[in-house]
Short mmCIF file of C-alpha atoms in Angstrom, two decimals:
data_model
loop_
_atom_site.label_atom_id
_atom_site.label_comp_id
_atom_site.label_asym_id
_atom_site.label_seq_id
_atom_site.Cartn_x
_atom_site.Cartn_y
_atom_site.Cartn_z
CA UNK F 1 102.71 -38.36 36.80
CA UNK F 2 99.59 -38.06 38.95
CA UNK F 3 99.17 -40.01 42.19
CA UNK F 4 95.95 -42.00 42.66
CA UNK F 5 94.17 -43.89 45.39
CA UNK F 6 91.35 -46.30 44.62
CA UNK F 7 88.31 -47.18 46.74
CA UNK F 8 86.62 -50.48 45.87
CA UNK F 9 89.67 -52.32 44.58
CA UNK F 10 88.08 -55.79 44.67
CA UNK F 11 85.06 -54.84 42.55
CA UNK F 12 84.24 -55.90 39.00
CA UNK F 13 85.00 -52.52 37.44
CA UNK F 14 88.15 -51.72 39.46
CA UNK F 15 90.61 -53.37 37.00
CA UNK F 16 89.43 -51.02 34.24
CA UNK F 17 90.27 -48.05 36.44
CA UNK F 18 93.65 -49.54 37.35
CA UNK F 19 94.42 -50.12 33.67
CA UNK F 20 93.32 -46.56 32.87
CA UNK F 21 95.64 -45.18 35.55
CA UNK F 22 98.48 -47.32 34.17
CA UNK F 23 97.81 -46.49 30.51
CA UNK F 24 97.72 -42.75 31.20
CA UNK F 25 101.20 -43.12 32.79
CA UNK F 26 100.14 -42.40 36.34
CA UNK F 27 100.62 -44.17 39.66
CA UNK F 28 98.30 -46.04 42.02
CA UNK F 29 99.70 -45.26 45.48
CA UNK F 30 97.05 -46.75 47.70
CA UNK F 31 93.91 -48.91 47.47
CA UNK F 32 91.08 -49.91 49.77
CA UNK F 33 88.39 -52.58 49.86
CA UNK F 34 86.72 -54.55 52.63
CA UNK F 35 87.49 -57.66 50.57
CA UNK F 36 91.08 -58.75 49.96
CA UNK F 37 90.74 -60.47 46.56
CA UNK F 38 92.83 -57.81 44.85
CA UNK F 39 95.64 -59.79 43.24
CA UNK F 40 95.15 -57.78 40.04
CA UNK F 41 97.20 -55.05 41.72
CA UNK F 42 100.35 -57.18 41.45
CA UNK F 43 100.39 -57.03 37.65
CA UNK F 44 99.81 -53.27 37.52
CA UNK F 45 100.97 -51.53 40.70
CA UNK F 46 102.80 -54.05 42.91
CA UNK F 47 104.09 -51.30 45.23
CA UNK F 48 100.64 -49.91 46.00
CA UNK F 49 99.58 -49.88 49.64
CA UNK F 50 96.38 -51.78 50.41
CA UNK F 51 93.91 -51.50 53.28
CA UNK F 52 90.79 -53.42 54.31
CA UNK F 53 89.71 -50.83 56.91
CA UNK F 54 88.60 -47.41 55.74
CA UNK F 55 89.93 -45.66 58.85
CA UNK F 56 93.49 -46.89 58.18
CA UNK F 57 93.19 -46.02 54.49
CA UNK F 58 91.97 -42.51 55.32
CA UNK F 59 94.71 -41.89 57.86
CA UNK F 60 97.29 -43.08 55.32
CA UNK F 61 95.98 -40.56 52.77
CA UNK F 62 96.07 -37.75 55.34
CA UNK F 63 99.73 -38.58 56.08
CA UNK F 64 100.60 -38.59 52.39
CA UNK F 65 98.89 -35.25 51.88
CA UNK F 66 101.01 -33.50 54.51
CA UNK F 67 103.90 -33.53 52.06
CA UNK F 68 103.50 -31.96 48.58
CA UNK F 69 105.86 -34.58 47.17
CA UNK F 70 103.67 -37.51 48.27
CA UNK F 71 100.23 -35.86 48.21
CA UNK F 72 97.53 -37.60 46.19
CA UNK F 73 95.93 -35.93 43.19
CA UNK F 74 92.91 -38.19 42.61
CA UNK F 75 90.80 -40.82 44.32
CA UNK F 76 89.01 -43.24 41.98
CA UNK F 77 85.81 -44.73 43.35
CA UNK F 78 84.57 -48.18 42.30
CA UNK F 79 82.60 -49.06 45.43
CA UNK F 80 78.95 -50.23 45.52
CA UNK F 81 76.47 -47.63 44.28
CA UNK F 82 75.01 -46.80 47.69
CA UNK F 83 78.45 -45.87 49.04
CA UNK F 84 79.40 -43.45 46.27
CA UNK F 85 78.09 -40.37 48.07
CA UNK F 86 79.97 -41.08 51.29
CA UNK F 87 83.19 -42.06 49.51
CA UNK F 88 83.11 -39.05 47.16
CA UNK F 89 82.56 -36.64 50.04
CA UNK F 90 85.34 -38.27 52.07
CA UNK F 91 87.79 -38.13 49.16
CA UNK F 92 87.03 -34.46 48.48
CA UNK F 93 87.64 -33.69 52.15
CA UNK F 94 90.95 -35.56 51.94
CA UNK F 95 91.98 -32.85 49.48
CA UNK F 96 91.68 -34.91 46.29
CA UNK F 97 89.79 -34.64 43.04
CA UNK F 98 87.50 -37.62 42.46
CA UNK F 99 86.77 -39.94 39.53
CA UNK F 100 83.66 -42.03 40.21
CA UNK F 101 81.94 -44.88 38.41
CA UNK F 102 78.33 -44.65 37.30
CA UNK F 103 75.79 -44.06 38.74
CA UNK F 104 77.39 -41.06 40.42
CA UNK F 105 74.67 -40.89 43.11
CA UNK F 106 70.97 -41.88 43.18
CA UNK F 107 69.23 -38.50 43.48
CA UNK F 108 69.46 -34.88 42.42
CA UNK F 109 69.35 -33.87 46.10
CA UNK F 110 72.64 -35.71 46.71
CA UNK F 111 74.11 -34.08 43.60
CA UNK F 112 73.33 -30.72 45.20
CA UNK F 113 75.02 -31.85 48.42
CA UNK F 114 78.15 -32.89 46.53
CA UNK F 115 78.23 -29.50 44.79
CA UNK F 116 78.41 -27.91 48.25
CA UNK F 117 81.30 -30.19 49.23
CA UNK F 118 83.08 -29.26 45.99
CA UNK F 119 82.73 -25.59 46.93
CA UNK F 120 83.93 -26.23 50.49
CA UNK F 121 87.01 -28.14 49.38
CA UNK F 122 87.78 -26.45 46.02
CA UNK F 123 88.07 -29.96 44.55
CA UNK F 124 86.16 -31.56 41.64
CA UNK F 125 84.07 -34.67 41.06
CA UNK F 126 84.20 -36.39 37.67
CA UNK F 127 81.83 -39.13 36.51
CA UNK F 128 82.72 -41.94 34.13
CA UNK F 129 80.23 -41.41 31.29
CA UNK F 130 82.06 -43.66 28.88
CA UNK F 131 79.48 -43.89 26.10
CA UNK F 132 80.08 -40.21 25.33
CA UNK F 133 83.45 -41.36 23.98
CA UNK F 134 82.28 -44.34 21.90
CA UNK F 135 83.00 -43.73 18.17
CA UNK F 136 79.60 -45.04 17.02
CA UNK F 137 77.79 -42.82 19.54
CA UNK F 138 79.83 -39.77 18.55
CA UNK F 139 79.05 -40.47 14.89
CA UNK F 140 75.32 -40.67 15.65
CA UNK F 141 75.45 -37.46 17.67
CA UNK F 142 77.17 -35.68 14.79
CA UNK F 143 74.46 -36.89 12.41
CA UNK F 144 71.67 -35.73 14.74
CA UNK F 145 73.32 -32.35 15.31
CA UNK F 146 73.40 -31.79 11.56
CA UNK F 147 69.84 -32.94 10.83
CA UNK F 148 67.70 -30.60 8.76
CA UNK F 149 64.23 -31.94 9.68
CA UNK F 150 62.20 -31.29 12.82
CA UNK F 151 60.79 -34.82 12.81
CA UNK F 152 61.94 -36.78 15.85
CA UNK F 153 64.08 -39.89 15.47
CA UNK F 154 62.43 -43.22 16.29
CA UNK F 155 64.76 -45.16 18.60
CA UNK F 156 64.66 -48.70 19.95
CA UNK F 157 67.24 -49.36 22.67
CA UNK F 158 67.85 -52.89 23.93
CA UNK F 159 70.50 -53.91 26.46
CA UNK F 160 70.67 -57.43 27.87
CA UNK F 161 73.64 -58.33 30.05
CA UNK F 162 73.22 -61.81 31.51
CA UNK F 163 73.90 -62.30 35.20
CA UNK F 164 73.99 -65.56 37.17
CA UNK F 165 72.41 -66.41 40.51
CA UNK F 166 75.25 -64.66 42.34
CA UNK F 167 73.85 -61.28 41.22
CA UNK F 168 70.80 -61.43 43.49
CA UNK F 169 72.93 -62.56 46.43
CA UNK F 170 75.29 -59.61 46.01
CA UNK F 171 74.71 -55.93 46.74
CA UNK F 172 73.69 -55.52 43.10
CA UNK F 173 70.54 -57.55 43.70
CA UNK F 174 69.51 -55.36 46.63
CA UNK F 175 67.61 -52.28 45.35
CA UNK F 176 68.55 -50.39 48.52
CA UNK F 177 72.20 -50.67 47.48
CA UNK F 178 72.17 -50.82 43.66
CA UNK F 179 68.94 -48.75 43.23
CA UNK F 180 67.52 -51.37 40.87
CA UNK F 181 68.30 -52.72 37.44
CA UNK F 182 67.38 -49.56 35.49
CA UNK F 183 69.84 -47.52 37.55
CA UNK F 184 72.59 -50.11 37.86
CA UNK F 185 72.87 -51.18 34.21
CA UNK F 186 70.97 -48.39 32.47
CA UNK F 187 72.14 -45.04 33.80
CA UNK F 188 74.92 -44.57 31.22
CA UNK F 189 72.46 -45.35 28.39
CA UNK F 190 70.13 -42.62 29.63
CA UNK F 191 73.11 -40.28 29.71
CA UNK F 192 73.95 -41.29 26.15
CA UNK F 193 70.39 -40.57 24.99
CA UNK F 194 70.43 -37.12 26.60
CA UNK F 195 73.90 -36.47 25.14
CA UNK F 196 72.65 -37.20 21.61
CA UNK F 197 69.00 -36.14 21.65
CA UNK F 198 69.01 -33.21 24.12
CA UNK F 199 66.29 -32.29 26.59
CA UNK F 200 64.11 -35.03 28.12
CA UNK F 201 60.41 -34.18 27.75
CA UNK F 202 58.57 -37.36 28.83
CA UNK F 203 59.43 -40.42 30.93
CA UNK F 204 57.08 -43.44 31.24
CA UNK F 205 57.79 -46.83 32.86
CA UNK F 206 56.02 -49.83 31.27
CA UNK F 207 57.59 -52.71 33.23
CA UNK F 208 59.88 -53.11 36.22
CA UNK F 209 61.01 -56.03 38.34
CA UNK F 210 64.26 -57.22 39.91
CA UNK F 211 65.64 -58.53 36.59
CA UNK F 212 64.37 -56.20 33.87
CA UNK F 213 62.74 -52.89 33.09
CA UNK F 214 61.19 -51.20 30.07
CA UNK F 215 59.67 -47.88 29.18
CA UNK F 216 59.41 -44.88 26.90
CA UNK F 217 61.46 -41.70 26.84
CA UNK F 218 60.75 -38.72 24.65
CA UNK F 219 63.55 -36.27 24.04
CA UNK F 220 63.71 -33.02 22.15
CA UNK F 221 64.92 -34.93 19.09
CA UNK F 222 63.85 -38.54 19.64
CA UNK F 223 61.20 -41.00 20.77
CA UNK F 224 62.83 -43.92 22.57
CA UNK F 225 61.43 -47.35 23.43
CA UNK F 226 63.87 -49.01 25.84
CA UNK F 227 64.34 -52.45 27.37
CA UNK F 228 66.99 -53.50 29.92
CA UNK F 229 67.52 -56.99 31.34
CA UNK F 230 69.95 -59.20 33.26
CA UNK F 231 67.98 -62.35 32.29
CA UNK F 232 69.78 -64.66 29.83
CA UNK F 233 66.42 -65.91 28.59
CA UNK F 234 65.88 -62.50 26.97
CA UNK F 235 68.92 -62.87 24.70
CA UNK F 236 67.93 -63.07 21.02
CA UNK F 237 68.56 -66.34 19.21
CA UNK F 238 71.27 -64.67 17.10
CA UNK F 239 73.60 -64.32 20.10
CA UNK F 240 72.32 -67.00 22.49
CA UNK F 241 75.16 -69.39 23.23
CA UNK F 242 77.69 -67.03 21.64
CA UNK F 243 77.65 -64.02 23.93
CA UNK F 244 76.29 -63.10 27.36
CA UNK F 245 75.63 -59.51 26.31
CA UNK F 246 73.46 -57.92 23.65
CA UNK F 247 73.44 -54.20 22.86
CA UNK F 248 71.29 -52.71 20.14
CA UNK F 249 70.26 -49.23 19.08
CA UNK F 250 67.90 -49.05 16.11
CA UNK F 251 67.54 -45.54 14.68
CA UNK F 252 64.69 -45.01 12.21
CA UNK F 253 64.80 -48.72 11.39
CA UNK F 254 68.59 -48.84 10.95
CA UNK F 255 70.70 -50.70 13.51
CA UNK F 256 73.67 -48.81 14.92
CA UNK F 257 76.44 -51.29 15.71
CA UNK F 258 78.13 -50.56 19.02
CA UNK F 259 78.70 -54.00 20.54
CA UNK F 260 82.45 -53.53 20.21
CA UNK F 261 84.74 -50.69 21.19
CA UNK F 262 84.11 -50.71 24.95
CA UNK F 263 87.50 -52.00 26.09
CA UNK F 264 89.33 -48.67 25.99
CA UNK F 265 86.56 -46.26 26.97
CA UNK F 266 87.75 -45.96 30.57
CA UNK F 267 91.23 -45.07 29.31
CA UNK F 268 89.72 -42.41 27.05
CA UNK F 269 87.63 -41.12 29.98
CA UNK F 270 90.74 -40.77 32.13
CA UNK F 271 92.64 -39.05 29.32
CA UNK F 272 89.85 -36.50 28.97
CA UNK F 273 89.62 -35.90 32.72
CA UNK F 274 93.37 -35.46 33.06
CA UNK F 275 93.33 -33.05 30.11
CA UNK F 276 90.70 -30.86 31.79
CA UNK F 277 87.75 -32.07 29.71
CA UNK F 278 86.08 -34.41 32.20
CA UNK F 279 82.35 -34.66 32.89
CA UNK F 280 81.29 -33.33 36.28
CA UNK F 281 78.26 -33.12 38.52
CA UNK F 282 76.09 -31.05 36.20
CA UNK F 283 76.89 -33.30 33.25
CA UNK F 284 75.57 -36.27 35.24
CA UNK F 285 72.43 -34.49 36.47
CA UNK F 286 70.10 -35.48 33.62
CA UNK F 287 70.76 -39.22 33.84
CA UNK F 288 70.54 -39.13 37.65
CA UNK F 289 67.17 -37.36 37.44
CA UNK F 290 66.02 -39.82 34.77
CA UNK F 291 66.68 -42.93 36.88
CA UNK F 292 65.38 -41.21 40.01
CA UNK F 293 62.06 -40.67 38.21
CA UNK F 294 62.02 -44.25 36.86
CA UNK F 295 62.48 -45.67 40.37
CA UNK F 296 59.62 -43.63 41.80
CA UNK F 297 57.19 -43.96 38.88
CA UNK F 298 54.09 -46.09 38.79
CA UNK F 299 54.20 -48.73 36.05
CA UNK F 300 51.84 -47.79 33.21
CA UNK F 301 50.83 -50.14 30.35
CA UNK F 302 52.17 -48.92 27.00
CA UNK F 303 49.85 -47.03 24.69
CA UNK F 304 49.95 -46.51 20.92
CA UNK F 305 53.39 -47.39 19.57
CA UNK F 306 55.35 -46.54 22.70
CA UNK F 307 56.01 -50.07 23.94
CA UNK F 308 59.27 -51.90 23.25
CA UNK F 309 58.71 -55.07 21.13
CA UNK F 310 60.07 -57.31 23.90
CA UNK F 311 57.25 -56.17 26.18
CA UNK F 312 54.79 -58.34 24.31
CA UNK F 313 56.07 -61.51 25.98
CA UNK F 314 56.02 -59.94 29.45
CA UNK F 315 52.53 -58.46 29.44
CA UNK F 316 50.56 -61.52 28.32
#
């Protein structure tokens, strides 16, 4: 049984990490968040310590780590995106391996810095790249790996996850903290595309605002038109009123169904990490570099057939 601490216990994604710790038969020893709405802990780890001040949490971990019998093995990080770097570095220096939500960090420069901290502490950072474990994605990757033609796949990726007015009032609506919609809701899709279609060769941004983004990515084995949105008005009529989320990947005109199967992906991610098969800093580098480029790119109108179909209504 491994001993865990968790940073960001009041966040949206924290319960998935707690459930993953529980379902892999491990123990949450301590948790931290500046907010105290963490009642979920009672149903999973009622004996866990909880702190609302990072200094007290850190000192508690240092005390635990003096004794091999109480020392922590992992710190899971579910804090806001802009705090990941600081929390990862702190956890490594506490003597723990780290499991961090996406996006790992915003830039390749910070990835390099974390690599140095890994070397200094002899501890590891693992990123939750859950789509690499989705059965439909693995099936598509297997198909691509076995392809016999050099012609690139034609891909249309659409992800709409509706968010209410609270989103813009939270840290997620602040691009200094979330790094924008393409990074916050899209980074794991860019990782998935790299995972399946290999090296990224071209990256063009066609549209970007606080609620949605669109562009074109060309990989070694695919041409991808992508659209991401948190605006409920973008939901297609087929799901409007039935679901707040729409995920679609169309490959050479054929839709790949992957709307389901997300519930257990964090558990699978933890199982792989604990078995020594987790995804680390270098595995996350491509998607970090992809969103870093998207954030800094000038918006360019689509040319030829590179624009996503949903762009038509935005560019009138």
